Amino acid sequence: MTSVMPWERPGSKIDDRHLQRLAVVYVRQSTRQQLVDHQESTRLQYALVDRAVALGWQADRVLVIDEDLGRSGSSAVARTGFQRLVTEIGLDHVGLVLGIEMSRLARSGRDWYQLIELCALSGAVLADTDGVYDPGEYNDRLLLGLKGTMSEAELHLIKQRMWSGRLNKARRGELAFPLPSGYVRRPSGEVAFDPDEQVQTVIRLIFIQFERLGTLHAVLRYLVDHDIQLGIRLREGPDKGTLEWRRPNRMTLQTLLHNPAYAGIYAYGRAGSTRAARTRPAPAPDGSSAPGTDGM
């Protein structure tokens, strides 16, 4: 009997053994913003159902896993869809895994090689827009490994570029980040006082009382005793920009009193610092008075 080498096998890499199982279309995009700005990518991924049908699967035997829309592929920890995919493969329920490209499945080498190994053990094949791969075959496994390595390296380069750009903008003082209570950002990007005068008055009062009483706890007790609430503008969601009045708490007051924006200072990279500085009212970056001063 003459043995047949892998590259001499007739026909497709997909056979009846695969067709008896499910074809899984895995859909993922990294952020919610991408879902809004790059809808064509989402449509292309869902259209992979048609490719599975073209490869021989019945439409009702194609499973779409899209729980990971808006989630990064850097880790499988928070990706319930990827975890579900791995479970289905481990249970020998899957004959084909389809993704628009390998980076959609995983950008972590650990997660990627786990997926390849499970597919090789269960006999499942993978496919993207370039072709169909059998991880049980050496050449296909090598190619899948290269694709996974490139995907992981690409993620590192993307993060590096984003971090460098962010740092350069911060050095120029042009990096915009959430403003503290009492300030709003106009559509033009200019920083201005909150148009609600009551918000301005409360911020001014907090700094005056902190100057008079000297401790954060005393200021908090003063606000609670006089039933004074803080005006907070929502930063995200459908009601973004809406003003809400909330009871003050120690952490909110501490963050407010330590924020250099009230002293007219542009600061970036303060995360993780344990140094607490007593902040006093001073001119804002545009030369006007901060909400906590008498020069409003």
PDB file of C-alpha atoms in Angstrom:
ATOM      1  CA  MET A   1       0.000   0.000   0.000  1.00  0.00           C
ATOM      2  CA  THR A   2       1.406   3.355  -1.053  1.00  0.00           C
ATOM      3  CA  SER A   3       1.195   6.088   1.572  1.00  0.00           C
ATOM      4  CA  VAL A   4      -0.235   9.474   0.547  1.00  0.00           C
ATOM      5  CA  MET A   5       1.616  12.589   1.566  1.00  0.00           C
ATOM      6  CA  PRO A   6      -0.470  15.511   2.958  1.00  0.00           C
ATOM      7  CA  TRP A   7       0.024  17.640  -0.150  1.00  0.00           C
ATOM      8  CA  GLU A   8      -1.023  14.698  -2.354  1.00  0.00           C
ATOM      9  CA  ARG A   9      -4.446  14.275  -0.748  1.00  0.00           C
ATOM     10  CA  PRO A  10      -7.210  14.798  -3.296  1.00  0.00           C
ATOM     11  CA  GLY A  11     -10.006  17.300  -2.859  1.00  0.00           C
ATOM     12  CA  SER A  12     -10.667  19.888  -0.191  1.00  0.00           C
ATOM     13  CA  LYS A  13      -9.453  20.015   3.408  1.00  0.00           C
ATOM     14  CA  ILE A  14     -13.130  19.867   4.351  1.00  0.00           C
ATOM     15  CA  ASP A  15     -14.814  16.461   4.346  1.00  0.00           C
ATOM     16  CA  ASP A  16     -17.954  14.811   5.703  1.00  0.00           C
ATOM     17  CA  ARG A  17     -16.402  14.624   9.168  1.00  0.00           C
ATOM     18  CA  HIS A  18     -16.295  18.423   9.281  1.00  0.00           C
ATOM     19  CA  LEU A  19     -19.699  18.932   7.672  1.00  0.00           C
ATOM     20  CA  GLN A  20     -21.359  16.794  10.351  1.00  0.00           C
ATOM     21  CA  ARG A  21     -20.313  19.411  12.919  1.00  0.00           C
ATOM     22  CA  LEU A  22     -21.051  23.113  13.237  1.00  0.00           C
ATOM     23  CA  ALA A  23     -19.412  25.890  11.281  1.00  0.00           C
ATOM     24  CA  VAL A  24     -18.748  28.794  13.650  1.00  0.00           C
ATOM     25  CA  VAL A  25     -18.463  32.395  12.440  1.00  0.00           C
ATOM     26  CA  TYR A  26     -16.628  34.447  15.045  1.00  0.00           C
ATOM     27  CA  VAL A  27     -17.383  38.180  14.873  1.00  0.00           C
ATOM     28  CA  ARG A  28     -15.365  40.759  16.817  1.00  0.00           C
ATOM     29  CA  GLN A  29     -14.352  44.402  16.685  1.00  0.00           C
ATOM     30  CA  SER A  30     -12.038  45.968  19.237  1.00  0.00           C
ATOM     31  CA  THR A  31     -14.017  49.016  20.411  1.00  0.00           C
ATOM     32  CA  ARG A  32     -17.544  50.365  20.411  1.00  0.00           C
ATOM     33  CA  GLN A  33     -16.271  53.333  18.414  1.00  0.00           C
ATOM     34  CA  GLN A  34     -15.216  50.955  15.645  1.00  0.00           C
ATOM     35  CA  LEU A  35     -18.743  49.558  15.577  1.00  0.00           C
ATOM     36  CA  VAL A  36     -19.974  53.058  14.754  1.00  0.00           C
ATOM     37  CA  ASP A  37     -17.197  54.169  12.396  1.00  0.00           C
ATOM     38  CA  HIS A  38     -16.371  50.880  10.634  1.00  0.00           C
ATOM     39  CA  GLN A  39     -19.715  49.214   9.992  1.00  0.00           C
ATOM     40  CA  GLU A  40     -18.499  47.678   6.734  1.00  0.00           C
ATOM     41  CA  SER A  41     -16.118  45.459   8.712  1.00  0.00           C
ATOM     42  CA  THR A  42     -19.028  44.207  10.786  1.00  0.00           C
ATOM     43  CA  ARG A  43     -21.073  43.454   7.668  1.00  0.00           C
ATOM     44  CA  LEU A  44     -18.155  41.571   6.089  1.00  0.00           C
ATOM     45  CA  GLN A  45     -17.804  39.412   9.188  1.00  0.00           C
ATOM     46  CA  TYR A  46     -21.490  38.520   9.303  1.00  0.00           C
ATOM     47  CA  ALA A  47     -21.326  37.740   5.563  1.00  0.00           C
ATOM     48  CA  LEU A  48     -18.983  34.848   6.379  1.00  0.00           C
ATOM     49  CA  VAL A  49     -22.154  32.831   6.988  1.00  0.00           C
ATOM     50  CA  ASP A  50     -22.579  32.749   3.196  1.00  0.00           C
ATOM     51  CA  ARG A  51     -19.027  31.454   2.794  1.00  0.00           C
ATOM     52  CA  ALA A  52     -19.720  28.642   5.242  1.00  0.00           C
ATOM     53  CA  VAL A  53     -22.761  27.705   3.165  1.00  0.00           C
ATOM     54  CA  ALA A  54     -20.633  27.816   0.002  1.00  0.00           C
ATOM     55  CA  LEU A  55     -18.173  25.430   1.669  1.00  0.00           C
ATOM     56  CA  GLY A  56     -20.960  22.883   2.163  1.00  0.00           C
ATOM     57  CA  TRP A  57     -22.718  23.680   5.453  1.00  0.00           C
ATOM     58  CA  GLN A  58     -26.469  24.042   5.782  1.00  0.00           C
ATOM     59  CA  ALA A  59     -27.465  27.541   6.899  1.00  0.00           C
ATOM     60  CA  ASP A  60     -29.020  26.206  10.113  1.00  0.00           C
ATOM     61  CA  ARG A  61     -25.702  24.483  10.946  1.00  0.00           C
ATOM     62  CA  VAL A  62     -23.787  27.776  10.968  1.00  0.00           C
ATOM     63  CA  LEU A  63     -23.374  29.309  14.428  1.00  0.00           C
ATOM     64  CA  VAL A  64     -22.570  33.027  14.734  1.00  0.00           C
ATOM     65  CA  ILE A  65     -20.735  34.063  17.905  1.00  0.00           C
ATOM     66  CA  ASP A  66     -20.784  37.842  18.244  1.00  0.00           C
ATOM     67  CA  GLU A  67     -20.743  38.458  21.990  1.00  0.00           C
ATOM     68  CA  ASP A  68     -17.292  40.056  21.715  1.00  0.00           C
ATOM     69  CA  LEU A  69     -18.278  43.065  19.618  1.00  0.00           C
ATOM     70  CA  GLY A  70     -16.546  46.066  21.167  1.00  0.00           C
ATOM     71  CA  ARG A  71     -13.934  43.966  23.002  1.00  0.00           C
ATOM     72  CA  SER A  72     -10.177  43.863  22.457  1.00  0.00           C
ATOM     73  CA  GLY A  73      -8.524  40.662  21.279  1.00  0.00           C
ATOM     74  CA  SER A  74      -5.486  41.226  23.505  1.00  0.00           C
ATOM     75  CA  SER A  75      -6.840  38.790  26.099  1.00  0.00           C
ATOM     76  CA  ALA A  76      -9.535  36.128  26.353  1.00  0.00           C
ATOM     77  CA  VAL A  77     -10.355  36.984  29.968  1.00  0.00           C
ATOM     78  CA  ALA A  78     -13.278  39.332  29.227  1.00  0.00           C
ATOM     79  CA  ARG A  79     -14.247  37.754  25.910  1.00  0.00           C
ATOM     80  CA  THR A  80     -17.179  35.484  26.654  1.00  0.00           C
ATOM     81  CA  GLY A  81     -17.630  34.797  22.940  1.00  0.00           C
ATOM     82  CA  PHE A  82     -14.083  33.477  22.546  1.00  0.00           C
ATOM     83  CA  GLN A  83     -14.468  31.359  25.673  1.00  0.00           C
ATOM     84  CA  ARG A  84     -17.680  29.934  24.246  1.00  0.00           C
ATOM     85  CA  LEU A  85     -15.882  29.164  20.961  1.00  0.00           C
ATOM     86  CA  VAL A  86     -13.081  27.334  22.785  1.00  0.00           C
ATOM     87  CA  THR A  87     -15.637  25.318  24.764  1.00  0.00           C
ATOM     88  CA  GLU A  88     -17.543  24.279  21.633  1.00  0.00           C
ATOM     89  CA  ILE A  89     -14.296  23.189  19.948  1.00  0.00           C
ATOM     90  CA  GLY A  90     -13.234  21.238  23.037  1.00  0.00           C
ATOM     91  CA  LEU A  91     -16.565  19.390  23.007  1.00  0.00           C
ATOM     92  CA  ASP A  92     -16.007  18.330  19.357  1.00  0.00           C
ATOM     93  CA  HIS A  93     -19.008  20.349  18.215  1.00  0.00           C
ATOM     94  CA  VAL A  94     -17.108  22.431  15.652  1.00  0.00           C
ATOM     95  CA  GLY A  95     -15.854  21.426  12.209  1.00  0.00           C
ATOM     96  CA  LEU A  96     -14.945  24.902  10.890  1.00  0.00           C
ATOM     97  CA  VAL A  97     -13.993  28.206  12.513  1.00  0.00           C
ATOM     98  CA  LEU A  98     -14.435  31.235  10.266  1.00  0.00           C
ATOM     99  CA  GLY A  99     -13.024  34.723  10.835  1.00  0.00           C
ATOM    100  CA  ILE A 100     -12.541  37.672   8.507  1.00  0.00           C
ATOM    101  CA  GLU A 101      -8.851  37.535   9.485  1.00  0.00           C
ATOM    102  CA  MET A 102      -6.877  35.742  12.153  1.00  0.00           C
ATOM    103  CA  SER A 103      -6.474  38.898  14.274  1.00  0.00           C
ATOM    104  CA  ARG A 104     -10.254  38.860  14.799  1.00  0.00           C
ATOM    105  CA  LEU A 105      -9.895  35.578  16.687  1.00  0.00           C
ATOM    106  CA  ALA A 106      -7.005  36.502  18.990  1.00  0.00           C
ATOM    107  CA  ARG A 107      -4.123  38.948  19.303  1.00  0.00           C
ATOM    108  CA  SER A 108      -2.529  37.071  22.184  1.00  0.00           C
ATOM    109  CA  GLY A 109      -0.090  34.280  21.405  1.00  0.00           C
ATOM    110  CA  ARG A 110      -1.280  32.275  24.390  1.00  0.00           C
ATOM    111  CA  ASP A 111      -4.939  32.392  23.298  1.00  0.00           C
ATOM    112  CA  TRP A 112      -4.081  31.856  19.639  1.00  0.00           C
ATOM    113  CA  TYR A 113      -1.952  28.745  20.160  1.00  0.00           C
ATOM    114  CA  GLN A 114      -4.520  27.323  22.558  1.00  0.00           C
ATOM    115  CA  LEU A 115      -7.122  27.683  19.805  1.00  0.00           C
ATOM    116  CA  ILE A 116      -4.853  26.076  17.192  1.00  0.00           C
ATOM    117  CA  GLU A 117      -4.043  23.167  19.516  1.00  0.00           C
ATOM    118  CA  LEU A 118      -7.694  22.513  20.325  1.00  0.00           C
ATOM    119  CA  CYS A 119      -8.607  22.592  16.631  1.00  0.00           C
ATOM    120  CA  ALA A 120      -5.780  20.150  15.846  1.00  0.00           C
ATOM    121  CA  LEU A 121      -6.903  17.756  18.584  1.00  0.00           C
ATOM    122  CA  SER A 122     -10.580  17.879  17.598  1.00  0.00           C
ATOM    123  CA  GLY A 123      -9.929  17.851  13.845  1.00  0.00           C
ATOM    124  CA  ALA A 124     -11.527  21.265  13.213  1.00  0.00           C
ATOM    125  CA  VAL A 125     -10.200  23.521  10.448  1.00  0.00           C
ATOM    126  CA  LEU A 126      -9.918  27.304  10.377  1.00  0.00           C
ATOM    127  CA  ALA A 127     -10.618  29.694   7.527  1.00  0.00           C
ATOM    128  CA  ASP A 128     -10.214  33.365   6.722  1.00  0.00           C
ATOM    129  CA  THR A 129     -10.443  35.346   3.494  1.00  0.00           C
ATOM    130  CA  ASP A 130      -7.118  33.841   2.302  1.00  0.00           C
ATOM    131  CA  GLY A 131      -7.998  30.175   2.587  1.00  0.00           C
ATOM    132  CA  VAL A 132      -8.743  27.117   4.717  1.00  0.00           C
ATOM    133  CA  TYR A 133      -6.151  25.806   7.180  1.00  0.00           C
ATOM    134  CA  ASP A 134      -5.839  22.427   8.856  1.00  0.00           C
ATOM    135  CA  PRO A 135      -3.829  22.917  12.097  1.00  0.00           C
ATOM    136  CA  GLY A 136      -3.106  19.196  12.056  1.00  0.00           C
ATOM    137  CA  GLU A 137      -0.896  19.684   8.986  1.00  0.00           C
ATOM    138  CA  TYR A 138       2.620  21.032   9.482  1.00  0.00           C
ATOM    139  CA  ASN A 139       2.574  23.683   6.725  1.00  0.00           C
ATOM    140  CA  ASP A 140      -0.839  25.026   7.713  1.00  0.00           C
ATOM    141  CA  ARG A 141       0.142  25.040  11.385  1.00  0.00           C
ATOM    142  CA  LEU A 142       3.307  26.975  10.512  1.00  0.00           C
ATOM    143  CA  LEU A 143       1.309  29.515   8.515  1.00  0.00           C
ATOM    144  CA  LEU A 144      -1.253  29.889  11.308  1.00  0.00           C
ATOM    145  CA  GLY A 145       1.568  30.414  13.792  1.00  0.00           C
ATOM    146  CA  LEU A 146       3.047  33.171  11.617  1.00  0.00           C
ATOM    147  CA  LYS A 147      -0.339  34.854  11.281  1.00  0.00           C
ATOM    148  CA  GLY A 148      -0.820  34.755  15.045  1.00  0.00           C
ATOM    149  CA  THR A 149       2.664  36.165  15.693  1.00  0.00           C
ATOM    150  CA  MET A 150       2.102  38.976  13.198  1.00  0.00           C
ATOM    151  CA  SER A 151      -1.265  39.752  14.787  1.00  0.00           C
ATOM    152  CA  GLU A 152       0.274  39.987  18.263  1.00  0.00           C
ATOM    153  CA  ALA A 153       3.153  42.147  16.978  1.00  0.00           C
ATOM    154  CA  GLU A 154       0.693  44.403  15.155  1.00  0.00           C
ATOM    155  CA  LEU A 155      -1.197  45.012  18.399  1.00  0.00           C
ATOM    156  CA  HIS A 156       2.066  45.993  20.112  1.00  0.00           C
ATOM    157  CA  LEU A 157       2.922  48.431  17.303  1.00  0.00           C
ATOM    158  CA  ILE A 158      -0.554  49.955  17.371  1.00  0.00           C
ATOM    159  CA  LYS A 159      -0.346  50.522  21.130  1.00  0.00           C
ATOM    160  CA  GLN A 160       3.165  51.954  20.780  1.00  0.00           C
ATOM    161  CA  ARG A 161       2.082  54.426  18.092  1.00  0.00           C
ATOM    162  CA  MET A 162      -0.969  55.492  20.082  1.00  0.00           C
ATOM    163  CA  TRP A 163       1.074  55.969  23.262  1.00  0.00           C
ATOM    164  CA  SER A 164       3.753  57.999  21.456  1.00  0.00           C
ATOM    165  CA  GLY A 165       1.117  60.215  19.854  1.00  0.00           C
ATOM    166  CA  ARG A 166      -0.657  60.718  23.167  1.00  0.00           C
ATOM    167  CA  LEU A 167       2.580  61.598  24.947  1.00  0.00           C
ATOM    168  CA  ASN A 168       3.608  64.111  22.275  1.00  0.00           C
ATOM    169  CA  LYS A 169       0.220  65.837  22.429  1.00  0.00           C
ATOM    170  CA  ALA A 170       0.525  66.010  26.227  1.00  0.00           C
ATOM    171  CA  ARG A 171       3.964  67.596  25.935  1.00  0.00           C
ATOM    172  CA  ARG A 172       2.460  70.302  23.727  1.00  0.00           C
ATOM    173  CA  GLY A 173      -0.420  70.769  26.154  1.00  0.00           C
ATOM    174  CA  GLU A 174      -2.921  69.740  23.474  1.00  0.00           C
ATOM    175  CA  LEU A 175      -4.120  66.426  24.865  1.00  0.00           C
ATOM    176  CA  ALA A 176      -7.762  66.754  25.880  1.00  0.00           C
ATOM    177  CA  PHE A 177      -8.982  64.736  28.837  1.00  0.00           C
ATOM    178  CA  PRO A 178     -12.086  64.960  31.070  1.00  0.00           C
ATOM    179  CA  LEU A 179     -12.448  68.295  32.820  1.00  0.00           C
ATOM    180  CA  PRO A 180     -13.310  68.618  36.515  1.00  0.00           C
ATOM    181  CA  SER A 181     -16.643  69.936  37.733  1.00  0.00           C
ATOM    182  CA  GLY A 182     -16.997  73.639  37.028  1.00  0.00           C
ATOM    183  CA  TYR A 183     -15.457  73.475  33.555  1.00  0.00           C
ATOM    184  CA  VAL A 184     -16.891  72.430  30.174  1.00  0.00           C
ATOM    185  CA  ARG A 185     -15.309  71.997  26.777  1.00  0.00           C
ATOM    186  CA  ARG A 186     -16.899  73.882  23.913  1.00  0.00           C
ATOM    187  CA  PRO A 187     -17.284  72.270  20.444  1.00  0.00           C
ATOM    188  CA  SER A 188     -14.288  74.348  19.327  1.00  0.00           C
ATOM    189  CA  GLY A 189     -12.161  72.614  21.990  1.00  0.00           C
ATOM    190  CA  GLU A 190     -11.894  75.714  24.171  1.00  0.00           C
ATOM    191  CA  VAL A 191     -12.189  75.241  27.939  1.00  0.00           C
ATOM    192  CA  ALA A 192     -14.840  77.422  29.583  1.00  0.00           C
ATOM    193  CA  PHE A 193     -16.677  77.760  32.886  1.00  0.00           C
ATOM    194  CA  ASP A 194     -19.790  75.673  33.332  1.00  0.00           C
ATOM    195  CA  PRO A 195     -22.744  77.773  32.133  1.00  0.00           C
ATOM    196  CA  ASP A 196     -24.725  76.813  35.238  1.00  0.00           C
ATOM    197  CA  GLU A 197     -24.011  79.506  37.834  1.00  0.00           C
ATOM    198  CA  GLN A 198     -24.980  77.238  40.729  1.00  0.00           C
ATOM    199  CA  VAL A 199     -22.230  74.786  39.723  1.00  0.00           C
ATOM    200  CA  GLN A 200     -19.724  77.653  39.745  1.00  0.00           C
ATOM    201  CA  THR A 201     -20.961  78.860  43.130  1.00  0.00           C
ATOM    202  CA  VAL A 202     -20.615  75.409  44.750  1.00  0.00           C
ATOM    203  CA  ILE A 203     -17.053  74.961  43.449  1.00  0.00           C
ATOM    204  CA  ARG A 204     -16.109  78.427  44.685  1.00  0.00           C
ATOM    205  CA  LEU A 205     -17.696  77.654  48.061  1.00  0.00           C
ATOM    206  CA  ILE A 206     -15.720  74.417  48.444  1.00  0.00           C
ATOM    207  CA  PHE A 207     -12.395  76.206  47.975  1.00  0.00           C
ATOM    208  CA  ILE A 208     -13.412  79.029  50.314  1.00  0.00           C
ATOM    209  CA  GLN A 209     -14.435  76.572  53.042  1.00  0.00           C
ATOM    210  CA  PHE A 210     -11.295  74.505  52.561  1.00  0.00           C
ATOM    211  CA  GLU A 211      -9.229  77.657  53.014  1.00  0.00           C
ATOM    212  CA  ARG A 212     -11.204  78.564  56.143  1.00  0.00           C
ATOM    213  CA  LEU A 213     -11.592  75.114  57.757  1.00  0.00           C
ATOM    214  CA  GLY A 214      -8.301  73.566  56.668  1.00  0.00           C
ATOM    215  CA  THR A 215      -9.330  69.901  56.375  1.00  0.00           C
ATOM    216  CA  LEU A 216     -11.225  67.846  53.828  1.00  0.00           C
ATOM    217  CA  HIS A 217     -13.352  66.200  56.528  1.00  0.00           C
ATOM    218  CA  ALA A 218     -14.498  69.585  57.828  1.00  0.00           C
ATOM    219  CA  VAL A 219     -15.471  70.701  54.321  1.00  0.00           C
ATOM    220  CA  LEU A 220     -17.420  67.492  53.749  1.00  0.00           C
ATOM    221  CA  ARG A 221     -19.276  67.898  57.036  1.00  0.00           C
ATOM    222  CA  TYR A 222     -20.078  71.520  56.150  1.00  0.00           C
ATOM    223  CA  LEU A 223     -21.563  70.481  52.792  1.00  0.00           C
ATOM    224  CA  VAL A 224     -23.602  67.669  54.336  1.00  0.00           C
ATOM    225  CA  ASP A 225     -24.882  69.846  57.199  1.00  0.00           C
ATOM    226  CA  HIS A 226     -26.049  72.487  54.716  1.00  0.00           C
ATOM    227  CA  ASP A 227     -27.444  69.934  52.228  1.00  0.00           C
ATOM    228  CA  ILE A 228     -25.166  71.190  49.432  1.00  0.00           C
ATOM    229  CA  GLN A 229     -24.775  68.918  46.412  1.00  0.00           C
ATOM    230  CA  LEU A 230     -22.177  68.844  43.632  1.00  0.00           C
ATOM    231  CA  GLY A 231     -23.124  69.447  40.014  1.00  0.00           C
ATOM    232  CA  ILE A 232     -21.655  66.688  37.829  1.00  0.00           C
ATOM    233  CA  ARG A 233     -21.989  66.537  34.056  1.00  0.00           C
ATOM    234  CA  LEU A 234     -22.258  63.007  32.647  1.00  0.00           C
ATOM    235  CA  ARG A 235     -19.261  62.090  30.494  1.00  0.00           C
ATOM    236  CA  GLU A 236     -20.725  59.200  28.506  1.00  0.00           C
ATOM    237  CA  GLY A 237     -23.935  57.466  27.520  1.00  0.00           C
ATOM    238  CA  PRO A 238     -27.069  58.801  25.814  1.00  0.00           C
ATOM    239  CA  ASP A 239     -27.365  61.629  28.395  1.00  0.00           C
ATOM    240  CA  LYS A 240     -23.755  62.784  27.948  1.00  0.00           C
ATOM    241  CA  GLY A 241     -23.381  66.416  29.038  1.00  0.00           C
ATOM    242  CA  THR A 242     -26.493  66.352  31.239  1.00  0.00           C
ATOM    243  CA  LEU A 243     -26.072  68.001  34.639  1.00  0.00           C
ATOM    244  CA  GLU A 244     -26.772  65.829  37.683  1.00  0.00           C
ATOM    245  CA  TRP A 245     -26.679  66.887  41.337  1.00  0.00           C
ATOM    246  CA  ARG A 246     -25.094  64.375  43.693  1.00  0.00           C
ATOM    247  CA  ARG A 247     -24.330  64.173  47.396  1.00  0.00           C
ATOM    248  CA  PRO A 248     -20.653  64.928  48.094  1.00  0.00           C
ATOM    249  CA  ASN A 249     -18.358  62.191  49.377  1.00  0.00           C
ATOM    250  CA  ARG A 250     -14.809  62.117  50.647  1.00  0.00           C
ATOM    251  CA  MET A 251     -13.218  60.687  47.497  1.00  0.00           C
ATOM    252  CA  THR A 252     -14.952  63.187  45.193  1.00  0.00           C
ATOM    253  CA  LEU A 253     -13.848  66.126  47.344  1.00  0.00           C
ATOM    254  CA  GLN A 254     -10.298  64.814  47.585  1.00  0.00           C
ATOM    255  CA  THR A 255     -10.060  64.446  43.810  1.00  0.00           C
ATOM    256  CA  LEU A 256     -11.503  67.916  43.328  1.00  0.00           C
ATOM    257  CA  LEU A 257      -9.148  69.653  45.778  1.00  0.00           C
ATOM    258  CA  HIS A 258      -6.085  67.891  44.340  1.00  0.00           C
ATOM    259  CA  ASN A 259      -6.910  68.629  40.701  1.00  0.00           C
ATOM    260  CA  PRO A 260      -4.278  71.015  39.263  1.00  0.00           C
ATOM    261  CA  ALA A 261      -6.780  72.372  36.726  1.00  0.00           C
ATOM    262  CA  TYR A 262      -8.271  74.581  39.459  1.00  0.00           C
ATOM    263  CA  ALA A 263      -4.814  76.103  39.947  1.00  0.00           C
ATOM    264  CA  GLY A 264      -4.540  76.877  36.238  1.00  0.00           C
ATOM    265  CA  ILE A 265      -2.051  74.059  35.629  1.00  0.00           C
ATOM    266  CA  TYR A 266      -2.107  71.650  32.687  1.00  0.00           C
ATOM    267  CA  ALA A 267      -0.962  68.283  34.044  1.00  0.00           C
ATOM    268  CA  TYR A 268      -0.672  64.791  32.551  1.00  0.00           C
ATOM    269  CA  GLY A 269       0.603  61.502  33.958  1.00  0.00           C
ATOM    270  CA  ARG A 270      -0.555  61.903  37.564  1.00  0.00           C
ATOM    271  CA  ALA A 271      -1.907  58.343  37.885  1.00  0.00           C
ATOM    272  CA  GLY A 272      -0.305  56.336  40.659  1.00  0.00           C
ATOM    273  CA  SER A 273       1.102  59.325  42.488  1.00  0.00           C
ATOM    274  CA  THR A 274       0.699  59.258  46.270  1.00  0.00           C
ATOM    275  CA  ARG A 275       1.871  62.797  46.792  1.00  0.00           C
ATOM    276  CA  ALA A 276      -0.996  65.030  47.924  1.00  0.00           C
ATOM    277  CA  ALA A 277      -0.622  68.747  47.406  1.00  0.00           C
ATOM    278  CA  ARG A 278      -2.878  71.375  48.880  1.00  0.00           C
ATOM    279  CA  THR A 279      -4.358  73.191  45.909  1.00  0.00           C
ATOM    280  CA  ARG A 280      -5.240  76.841  46.205  1.00  0.00           C
ATOM    281  CA  PRO A 281      -7.275  78.900  43.731  1.00  0.00           C
ATOM    282  CA  ALA A 282      -5.233  80.488  40.974  1.00  0.00           C
ATOM    283  CA  PRO A 283      -5.733  81.807  37.429  1.00  0.00           C
ATOM    284  CA  ALA A 284      -7.019  79.261  34.913  1.00  0.00           C
ATOM    285  CA  PRO A 285      -4.960  78.335  31.833  1.00  0.00           C
ATOM    286  CA  ASP A 286      -6.738  80.922  29.693  1.00  0.00           C
ATOM    287  CA  GLY A 287      -5.778  83.693  32.107  1.00  0.00           C
ATOM    288  CA  SER A 288      -9.224  84.011  33.715  1.00  0.00           C
ATOM    289  CA  SER A 289     -10.039  83.111  37.313  1.00  0.00           C
ATOM    290  CA  ALA A 290     -10.800  79.542  38.308  1.00  0.00           C
ATOM    291  CA  PRO A 291     -14.320  78.726  39.619  1.00  0.00           C
ATOM    292  CA  GLY A 292     -12.984  78.746  43.170  1.00  0.00           C
ATOM    293  CA  THR A 293     -11.871  82.374  43.098  1.00  0.00           C
ATOM    294  CA  ASP A 294     -13.545  85.706  43.651  1.00  0.00           C
ATOM    295  CA  GLY A 295     -12.644  86.874  40.156  1.00  0.00           C
ATOM    296  CA  MET A 296     -15.396  84.812  38.471  1.00  0.00           C
TER     297      MET A 296
END
